[in-house]
Amino acid sequence: MGDRSTPTTIRRAAVIGSGVMGAGIAAHLANAGMQVLLLDVPPAALTEQEERAGASLQDRAIRNRLAAASIARLAKQEPPALYAASFAQRITPGNLEDDLGKLGEADWIIEAVVERLDIKRSVFERIESVLRAGTLVSSNTSGLSVAAMTEGRGQRFREQFAVTHFFNPPRHMKLVEIVPGADTSPETAARLTAACEKQLGKGVVLAKDTPNFIANRIGTYGMLTTIEAMRSFGLGIDEVDALTGPAMGRPKTATFRMLDLVGLDTLLHVVDNVRERSGDAAERAAFARPPELEALVAKGWIGEKAGGGFYRKIKRPGGGSDIETLQLDTMTYAPRRSVNSPVIEAAKQAKGAVAKVKALLFTDANDRYAQFAWQTIKTVLLYSARQLGVVADTVSDIDRAMVWGFNWELGPFELWDAIGLERSVQRMRSEGDDIPAWVEDWLAVGSRSFYKQEGLQRFYVSDGAYRRQEEEPDVISLKALKDGGRVVLGNNGASLLDLGDEVAGLVFHSPNNAIGGDILTAIRQSAEEVSRNWRGLVIANEGRHFCVGANLLMLLLEAQNGDFDEIDDIISLFQNSMLTLKRLDRPVVAAPHRMTLGGGVEACLPADRIVFSAETYFGLVETGVGLIPAGGGCKEAAALADDRTGSSGDLQPQVNALFETIAMGKTSTSGYDVARIGFMRPHDRVVIRGEARTAEAKRTVLAMDREGYTPPSSARRIRVAGREGRAVLQLAVENMRLGGLASPHDALIGRKLAHVLAGGDAAPGAEVSEQYLLDLEREAFLSLCGEPLTQARMRHMLSTGKPLRN
């Protein structure tokens, strides 16, 4: 268990510096259940409002003002920094003068002040004066040296100190770079790693004490070489971003949109830090300031925070806005243009990052765009290879840093394997490039890739041999299980995998994990298989999102063709598949993550338990496309209202709340926030470490099996609000229509939702069967499918990805 001086779990933390990063880090520590002390300096002057109120600089509230104001801003921050607004109560404001002694009570102290060495050293001197043995101390710096920051500090401080570089925003960005110093103890590094991974749900890489560490070093180099290649090939901003986004397995923000978001001044700070701290002439030359960036910064065009950089948004006179792109030759803006070419189109059509990059590079290697892509990719690959042993000890840490910190789909060495290591090196040699010696040596012994997979084990190159990737505790890799031959059954939409210990896992893998006929077939087949041969079922996947809903295109085509019998059959199949899950005679646990919408919610609610990833955005959003939930969502909502009210309570408040949630298409902002919108059940839970959700779901299945599982009764009766409850809901809808808050079509959808959720024409308090409510759902859904305005909403969502208000 460990003694009080070396806690195994961080319970009390302190953050010094309440700026954007400090407050964001404090919020995420609070998300993890820690009690957090947020400190800043006392203000030097009163505000006008404080002066009018007769306040004094000695007032405690005034002295804590900076930290308190930062905590208050967290509730309004977008994207949200907190999993739930109430978590702000776990953060206590203070100031570095009055509350310095409280740092002695903390298990972990994080410094997050301005990126100035002198200020950080001053803060560390104060911390050391009250530092308790066993307390972790770390700095959130993006590139300052550990050795320089700890100069003058004592041995114990240096042993308990390391860098923990969180990426912004701390809740949403997965990467934390841990940078030990020469004197950092192994125990300190291990405890920081455990806290970041297990408690905060982060992906940790170990970086060396070099300028800007791993991700910013390689990412910034990639941006600089992209700008250089843009000059060489005579391309424009629009063209470069069309090539360096998803076509290369990178985010939609690509290069110049990313620079605008980060801030050109911030990028130049990173560039300067590497150049000024590097002892290598070639490195200093590579990190020279691009004249394009200097010119923009001189004009104050530093990106989105200044109203424009490489792009700017212009409001139209009649409403709406347009995006304009900078023309570097004239330093003027012009309307953004669409960029098309055969290689870009080939990349768009390819499925997955590996196929996209290959299409971009090899569809036509002589194409100017393909040559630009090759130039930018190969320079980053070669640079990353030269940095092995400099910024990090393993190719795995470099790859993970770029995937977790810059949202690349493939790290540099994974990308190199994808395009063909031997093939690409031959081309590099032919073009006169200098191949790092260790890569040449690796190829010389007959190796053809940096990674290899053997069954469930992954290996990566290390010191001229393959080294086994350490298995992460509490993590089940569904991809590794599938690659390792653990598929029990499946089709194009879903597979049933053997998770071990006689637990099966149902994994969706259709496009966007949208539920169609293949997935519904797999659900029924899996239920039969699990009932015969397994202890229980986990529903989980590793897609970008758990499930974005049902196959909307299929429904629209059937509706436009007037084939309502086919739609009726589809919805009946959906409802029956969900009932099959609900009534399975083995425990079922769903483990959703990220977007879990519409049909994705309806696939989770029949489960006995739900293990939410903390980053789960959960909601029944069908009204946005002119429909209502009809895969059991309304029926499950009615059952929730009944369960929460009890046999003799007033159903109406619960029905009202769930009606509002569904009618307005509310979604949670986190797994914890599911409770706010009304879909959290008593036995559901949240895990902050997303990768652990499948393992936790499996443990839950086994626990339920050991306890002696009893499935829900097929004779369940649900008490409903009935005709009078429906009238209450429909009156609210009418008031919204009369007040201009709902269109006539919104009102139609609302009335139909009210009819279903209240139990139709049933008497108030009547108990109805599940099938009765499912029939109401299906009837309302079919009638809405025939509405031209609903079909218009469906078309608009499919073409734009946004809801239409009509």
PDB file of C-alpha atoms in Angstrom, residues 718 720-727 730 751-768 772-773 775-777 779:
ATOM      1  CA  ILE A 718     -43.901  -0.033 -17.950  1.00  0.00           C
ATOM      2  CA  VAL A 720     -46.780   5.505 -18.479  1.00  0.00           C
ATOM      3  CA  ALA A 721     -48.072   9.036 -18.080  1.00  0.00           C
ATOM      4  CA  GLY A 722     -50.910   8.330 -20.524  1.00  0.00           C
ATOM      5  CA  ARG A 723     -53.314  10.749 -22.197  1.00  0.00           C
ATOM      6  CA  GLU A 724     -53.022  13.448 -19.548  1.00  0.00           C
ATOM      7  CA  GLY A 725     -49.229  13.314 -19.613  1.00  0.00           C
ATOM      8  CA  ARG A 726     -49.284  13.552 -23.379  1.00  0.00           C
ATOM      9  CA  ALA A 727     -51.482  16.647 -23.161  1.00  0.00           C
ATOM     10  CA  GLN A 730     -48.057  18.709 -26.320  1.00  0.00           C
ATOM     11  CA  ARG A 751     -46.336  15.985 -30.818  1.00  0.00           C
ATOM     12  CA  LYS A 752     -45.481  12.549 -32.150  1.00  0.00           C
ATOM     13  CA  LEU A 753     -42.649  12.153 -29.632  1.00  0.00           C
ATOM     14  CA  ALA A 754     -45.023  13.170 -26.823  1.00  0.00           C
ATOM     15  CA  HIS A 755     -47.571  10.594 -28.010  1.00  0.00           C
ATOM     16  CA  VAL A 756     -44.997   7.782 -27.869  1.00  0.00           C
ATOM     17  CA  LEU A 757     -43.198   8.766 -24.673  1.00  0.00           C
ATOM     18  CA  ALA A 758     -46.437   9.193 -22.699  1.00  0.00           C
ATOM     19  CA  GLY A 759     -47.831   5.865 -23.877  1.00  0.00           C
ATOM     20  CA  GLY A 760     -50.286   7.045 -26.535  1.00  0.00           C
ATOM     21  CA  ASP A 761     -53.952   6.798 -25.606  1.00  0.00           C
ATOM     22  CA  ALA A 762     -53.306   4.740 -22.471  1.00  0.00           C
ATOM     23  CA  ALA A 763     -54.921   5.838 -19.220  1.00  0.00           C
ATOM     24  CA  PRO A 764     -52.712   7.821 -16.809  1.00  0.00           C
ATOM     25  CA  GLY A 765     -50.596   5.407 -14.772  1.00  0.00           C
ATOM     26  CA  ALA A 766     -51.468   2.440 -16.987  1.00  0.00           C
ATOM     27  CA  GLU A 767     -48.899  -0.332 -17.272  1.00  0.00           C
ATOM     28  CA  VAL A 768     -48.089  -1.266 -20.868  1.00  0.00           C
ATOM     29  CA  TYR A 772     -46.814  -1.692 -27.117  1.00  0.00           C
ATOM     30  CA  LEU A 773     -44.316   1.186 -26.864  1.00  0.00           C
ATOM     31  CA  ASP A 775     -45.266  -0.290 -31.929  1.00  0.00           C
ATOM     32  CA  LEU A 776     -45.963   3.371 -31.102  1.00  0.00           C
ATOM     33  CA  GLU A 777     -42.339   4.243 -31.919  1.00  0.00           C
ATOM     34  CA  GLU A 779     -45.797   4.016 -36.260  1.00  0.00           C
TER      35      GLU A 779
END
